[in-house]
Amino acid sequence: AIFDRMEWFIGYGGRLGFVSQIACTLFFLAIELVSGTLGTDSSNAMLADFDFYRDNAAEIKSDLPIVVLCTIFGALFMRLWKLGTAKSMLPYRISNSVAAVGMTGILGGFFPIATMGGPAYCGSFVAMTSPAVMPDVASLVFASGVAMMSPAVMPDVASLVFASILAGLSQISLAGLLNEGWGGKLGTAAFMGVGFYKLIVMGIRFIWLTLRKSDRVMHTVQKLRENGEIRAEAQTLPR
């Protein structure tokens, strides 16, 4: 309710999962503080297990490509399902975003490796991001000044892939955090992927605009300097 009232992160994929994770974290901390067991190993759930990264470094490294690829697959499947069913005669109940996410989750349940379903489901949350929130690749190109390409040349499916890659990396980074049944963890990873992608685009745009502004300032200074030299020469000429 607070997030809705304050209009925080409206249109971000994984927003509801992120809110659920915050609720679970606050509840866990409250219970641990009341019981006086915060920081002990009295419960199976834990906020962080940093030894996990050291003890499972090889497994994490081998799982990384699978997690990233499955996250991308889930995002693309969700988007294709939504777009494909929207143009068909199927009812709206199975063509909206929630139904598309559900179908992605069902499909992920049939993957040959059990651990592949979660990343695919996470990717479907990334695909729920509003186009107004997640800039497309064309805006990234405009921001970097590499080329002036229209959105038709570089559609937002590429931005979806980039955000999904970041979401996959976020899943790996959260592997040792919020363990043992923490609600909203996949949504949080999707939220992080979308947020990181937007920050990267905003950073590139800021740097490019700053450089453009600096170039204009230097050009103006050079013009003023040249005009000053012309005036000085004109004053030295005999009349």
Tab-separated table of C-alpha atoms in Angstrom:
chain	number	residue	atom	x	y	z
A	1	ALA	CA	0.000	0.000	0.000
A	2	ILE	CA	2.873	2.388	0.770
A	3	PHE	CA	4.501	1.698	-2.600
A	4	ASP	CA	1.196	2.347	-4.389
A	5	ARG	CA	0.400	5.455	-2.393
A	6	MET	CA	3.846	6.942	-2.989
A	7	GLU	CA	3.854	5.648	-6.594
A	8	TRP	CA	7.264	4.066	-6.153
A	9	PHE	CA	8.632	2.000	-9.061
A	10	ILE	CA	5.361	1.930	-10.981
A	11	GLY	CA	5.705	-0.248	-14.080
A	12	TYR	CA	8.862	-2.062	-12.932
A	13	GLY	CA	8.893	-5.797	-13.592
A	14	GLY	CA	9.221	-7.760	-10.353
A	15	ARG	CA	7.839	-4.890	-8.279
A	16	LEU	CA	5.305	-7.049	-6.431
A	17	GLY	CA	7.930	-9.677	-5.687
A	18	PHE	CA	10.267	-6.979	-4.394
A	19	VAL	CA	7.523	-5.700	-2.092
A	20	SER	CA	6.848	-9.266	-0.896
A	21	GLN	CA	10.538	-9.739	-0.173
A	22	ILE	CA	10.627	-6.545	1.881
A	23	ALA	CA	7.587	-7.718	3.849
A	24	CYS	CA	9.189	-11.116	4.511
A	25	THR	CA	12.461	-9.493	5.543
A	26	LEU	CA	10.783	-7.057	7.940
A	27	PHE	CA	8.666	-9.845	9.450
A	28	PHE	CA	11.715	-12.067	9.869
A	29	LEU	CA	13.676	-9.291	11.560
A	30	ALA	CA	10.759	-8.486	13.843
A	31	ILE	CA	10.392	-12.115	14.941
A	32	GLU	CA	14.116	-12.494	15.470
A	33	LEU	CA	14.306	-9.291	17.513
A	34	VAL	CA	11.343	-10.211	19.689
A	35	SER	CA	12.662	-13.705	20.325
A	36	GLY	CA	16.196	-12.424	20.852
A	37	THR	CA	17.651	-14.855	18.312
A	38	LEU	CA	18.799	-12.340	15.716
A	39	GLY	CA	22.262	-13.271	14.479
A	40	THR	CA	22.077	-16.843	15.752
A	41	ASP	CA	21.482	-20.115	13.930
A	42	SER	CA	18.236	-20.834	15.757
A	43	SER	CA	16.156	-20.958	12.550
A	44	ASN	CA	16.655	-22.491	9.126
A	45	ALA	CA	15.951	-19.199	7.383
A	46	MET	CA	18.733	-16.670	7.187
A	47	LEU	CA	19.305	-13.252	5.684
A	48	ALA	CA	22.796	-14.005	4.414
A	49	ASP	CA	25.131	-16.953	4.135
A	50	PHE	CA	28.336	-15.547	2.688
A	51	ASP	CA	30.105	-18.886	3.068
A	52	PHE	CA	27.763	-20.182	0.368
A	53	TYR	CA	29.621	-18.255	-2.334
A	54	ARG	CA	32.993	-19.662	-1.276
A	55	ASP	CA	31.816	-23.231	-0.753
A	56	ASN	CA	29.866	-23.388	-4.018
A	57	ALA	CA	32.041	-21.239	-6.305
A	58	ALA	CA	32.443	-23.945	-8.949
A	59	GLU	CA	28.722	-24.748	-9.017
A	60	ILE	CA	27.788	-21.065	-9.243
A	61	LYS	CA	30.166	-20.608	-12.165
A	62	SER	CA	28.708	-23.579	-14.022
A	63	ASP	CA	25.099	-22.530	-13.329
A	64	LEU	CA	25.568	-18.944	-14.487
A	65	PRO	CA	25.089	-19.536	-18.263
A	66	ILE	CA	22.032	-21.731	-17.663
A	67	VAL	CA	20.431	-19.207	-15.316
A	68	VAL	CA	21.002	-16.321	-17.714
A	69	LEU	CA	19.763	-18.214	-20.793
A	70	CYS	CA	16.647	-19.483	-19.004
A	71	THR	CA	15.892	-15.994	-17.756
A	72	ILE	CA	16.114	-14.662	-21.309
A	73	PHE	CA	13.909	-17.511	-22.545
A	74	GLY	CA	11.270	-16.790	-19.907
A	75	ALA	CA	11.164	-13.103	-20.790
A	76	LEU	CA	10.865	-13.735	-24.520
A	77	PHE	CA	8.275	-16.499	-24.110
A	78	MET	CA	6.123	-14.320	-21.870
A	79	ARG	CA	6.282	-11.450	-24.363
A	80	LEU	CA	5.533	-13.710	-27.336
A	81	TRP	CA	2.633	-15.387	-25.525
A	82	LYS	CA	1.096	-12.049	-24.654
A	83	LEU	CA	1.519	-10.589	-28.131
A	84	GLY	CA	0.461	-13.788	-29.909
A	85	THR	CA	-2.698	-14.381	-27.906
A	86	ALA	CA	-3.676	-10.708	-28.027
A	87	LYS	CA	-4.049	-10.961	-31.813
A	88	SER	CA	-5.981	-14.215	-31.672
A	89	MET	CA	-9.585	-15.011	-30.829
A	90	LEU	CA	-8.644	-16.254	-27.385
A	91	PRO	CA	-10.296	-14.504	-24.434
A	92	TYR	CA	-8.482	-11.730	-22.582
A	93	ARG	CA	-8.189	-13.900	-19.475
A	94	ILE	CA	-5.418	-15.944	-21.057
A	95	SER	CA	-3.809	-13.141	-23.055
A	96	ASN	CA	-3.041	-10.628	-20.306
A	97	SER	CA	0.284	-10.252	-18.504
A	98	VAL	CA	-0.702	-12.347	-15.491
A	99	ALA	CA	-1.806	-15.243	-17.686
A	100	ALA	CA	1.387	-14.984	-19.747
A	101	VAL	CA	3.496	-15.176	-16.586
A	102	GLY	CA	1.482	-18.169	-15.431
A	103	MET	CA	1.996	-19.993	-18.720
A	104	THR	CA	5.718	-19.318	-18.478
A	105	GLY	CA	5.756	-20.828	-15.004
A	106	ILE	CA	3.846	-23.895	-16.194
A	107	LEU	CA	6.244	-24.374	-19.084
A	108	GLY	CA	9.201	-23.983	-16.737
A	109	GLY	CA	7.852	-26.829	-14.642
A	110	PHE	CA	8.425	-29.204	-17.578
A	111	PHE	CA	12.064	-28.282	-18.107
A	112	PRO	CA	14.384	-31.302	-17.902
A	113	ILE	CA	16.415	-29.707	-15.111
A	114	ALA	CA	14.413	-28.584	-12.089
A	115	THR	CA	16.582	-25.532	-11.454
A	116	MET	CA	15.799	-24.127	-14.913
A	117	GLY	CA	12.172	-23.322	-14.128
A	118	GLY	CA	12.897	-20.621	-11.543
A	119	PRO	CA	15.056	-18.458	-13.826
A	120	ALA	CA	12.495	-18.748	-16.636
A	121	TYR	CA	9.776	-17.632	-14.237
A	122	CYS	CA	11.988	-14.729	-13.165
A	123	GLY	CA	12.400	-13.716	-16.799
A	124	SER	CA	8.635	-13.481	-17.208
A	125	PHE	CA	8.598	-10.841	-14.452
A	126	VAL	CA	11.166	-8.834	-16.395
A	127	ALA	CA	8.862	-8.918	-19.424
A	128	MET	CA	6.067	-7.337	-17.379
A	129	THR	CA	8.013	-4.065	-17.292
A	130	SER	CA	6.250	-1.096	-18.825
A	131	PRO	CA	7.866	0.281	-22.017
A	132	ALA	CA	7.777	3.702	-20.358
A	133	VAL	CA	10.029	2.387	-17.571
A	134	MET	CA	12.540	0.259	-19.444
A	135	PRO	CA	14.090	2.248	-22.306
A	136	ASP	CA	14.487	0.414	-25.569
A	137	VAL	CA	17.828	-0.110	-27.253
A	138	ALA	CA	17.134	2.782	-29.614
A	139	SER	CA	17.243	5.150	-26.653
A	140	LEU	CA	20.508	3.548	-25.597
A	141	VAL	CA	21.891	4.186	-29.079
A	142	PHE	CA	20.656	7.771	-29.037
A	143	ALA	CA	22.212	8.269	-25.614
A	144	SER	CA	25.598	6.917	-26.643
A	145	GLY	CA	25.626	8.769	-29.936
A	146	VAL	CA	26.853	5.680	-31.763
A	147	ALA	CA	24.236	5.933	-34.512
A	148	MET	CA	20.836	7.415	-35.213
A	149	MET	CA	18.742	4.285	-35.599
A	150	SER	CA	14.982	4.224	-35.338
A	151	PRO	CA	13.137	1.986	-32.825
A	152	ALA	CA	12.005	-0.103	-35.798
A	153	VAL	CA	15.629	-1.056	-36.484
A	154	MET	CA	16.439	-1.975	-32.893
A	155	PRO	CA	13.200	-3.106	-31.191
A	156	ASP	CA	12.748	-3.293	-27.459
A	157	VAL	CA	13.228	-7.065	-27.509
A	158	ALA	CA	16.952	-6.340	-27.299
A	159	SER	CA	16.461	-4.230	-24.184
A	160	LEU	CA	14.407	-7.083	-22.785
A	161	VAL	CA	17.323	-9.452	-23.363
A	162	PHE	CA	19.791	-7.067	-21.710
A	163	ALA	CA	17.558	-6.625	-18.675
A	164	SER	CA	17.064	-10.405	-18.485
A	165	ILE	CA	20.830	-10.938	-18.479
A	166	LEU	CA	21.121	-8.549	-15.554
A	167	ALA	CA	18.240	-10.317	-13.824
A	168	GLY	CA	20.031	-13.643	-14.276
A	169	LEU	CA	23.181	-12.193	-12.757
A	170	SER	CA	21.069	-10.834	-9.921
A	171	GLN	CA	19.721	-14.324	-9.217
A	172	ILE	CA	23.264	-15.602	-8.893
A	173	SER	CA	24.220	-12.687	-6.633
A	174	LEU	CA	21.239	-13.460	-4.374
A	175	ALA	CA	22.085	-17.163	-4.120
A	176	GLY	CA	23.553	-16.740	-0.641
A	177	LEU	CA	20.975	-14.214	0.526
A	178	LEU	CA	17.373	-14.553	1.731
A	179	ASN	CA	17.595	-18.348	1.906
A	180	GLU	CA	15.185	-21.114	2.887
A	181	GLY	CA	11.846	-20.117	1.427
A	182	TRP	CA	12.070	-16.343	1.230
A	183	GLY	CA	9.048	-14.991	-0.637
A	184	GLY	CA	9.623	-12.585	-3.510
A	185	LYS	CA	13.233	-13.551	-4.210
A	186	LEU	CA	12.721	-14.138	-7.946
A	187	GLY	CA	10.709	-10.941	-8.208
A	188	THR	CA	13.503	-9.072	-6.465
A	189	ALA	CA	16.028	-10.424	-8.983
A	190	ALA	CA	13.802	-9.309	-11.868
A	191	PHE	CA	13.360	-5.906	-10.243
A	192	MET	CA	17.132	-5.578	-9.873
A	193	GLY	CA	17.688	-6.501	-13.526
A	194	VAL	CA	15.266	-3.855	-14.755
A	195	GLY	CA	16.614	-1.264	-12.324
A	196	PHE	CA	20.252	-1.896	-13.241
A	197	TYR	CA	19.471	-1.723	-16.950
A	198	LYS	CA	17.701	1.599	-16.545
A	199	LEU	CA	20.564	2.970	-14.442
A	200	ILE	CA	23.064	1.954	-17.134
A	201	VAL	CA	21.044	3.704	-19.835
A	202	MET	CA	20.603	6.807	-17.697
A	203	GLY	CA	24.330	6.831	-16.918
A	204	ILE	CA	25.303	6.535	-20.578
A	205	ARG	CA	22.835	9.262	-21.520
A	206	PHE	CA	24.176	11.543	-18.776
A	207	ILE	CA	27.785	11.015	-19.829
A	208	TRP	CA	26.987	11.602	-23.481
A	209	LEU	CA	24.987	14.767	-22.823
A	210	THR	CA	27.749	16.032	-20.542
A	211	LEU	CA	30.339	15.455	-23.249
A	212	ARG	CA	28.123	17.110	-25.833
A	213	LYS	CA	27.657	20.094	-23.549
A	214	SER	CA	31.403	20.257	-22.899
A	215	ASP	CA	32.106	20.183	-26.646
A	216	ARG	CA	29.643	23.011	-27.225
A	217	VAL	CA	31.252	25.064	-24.459
A	218	MET	CA	34.732	24.515	-25.892
A	219	HIS	CA	33.477	25.382	-29.360
A	220	THR	CA	31.931	28.597	-28.040
A	221	VAL	CA	35.127	29.513	-26.192
A	222	GLN	CA	37.155	28.883	-29.341
A	223	LYS	CA	34.806	31.088	-31.366
A	224	LEU	CA	35.034	33.893	-28.812
A	225	ARG	CA	38.802	33.573	-28.774
A	226	GLU	CA	38.967	33.743	-32.565
A	227	ASN	CA	36.648	36.756	-32.605
A	228	GLY	CA	38.830	38.450	-29.991
A	229	GLU	CA	41.950	37.862	-32.064
A	230	ILE	CA	40.231	39.277	-35.156
A	231	ARG	CA	39.237	42.396	-33.253
A	232	ALA	CA	42.786	42.784	-31.896
A	233	GLU	CA	44.224	42.521	-35.417
A	234	ALA	CA	41.687	45.007	-36.707
A	235	GLN	CA	42.696	47.525	-34.081
A	236	THR	CA	46.383	47.258	-35.055
A	237	LEU	CA	45.735	47.979	-38.745
A	238	PRO	CA	46.561	51.512	-39.903
A	239	ARG	CA	43.599	53.744	-40.566
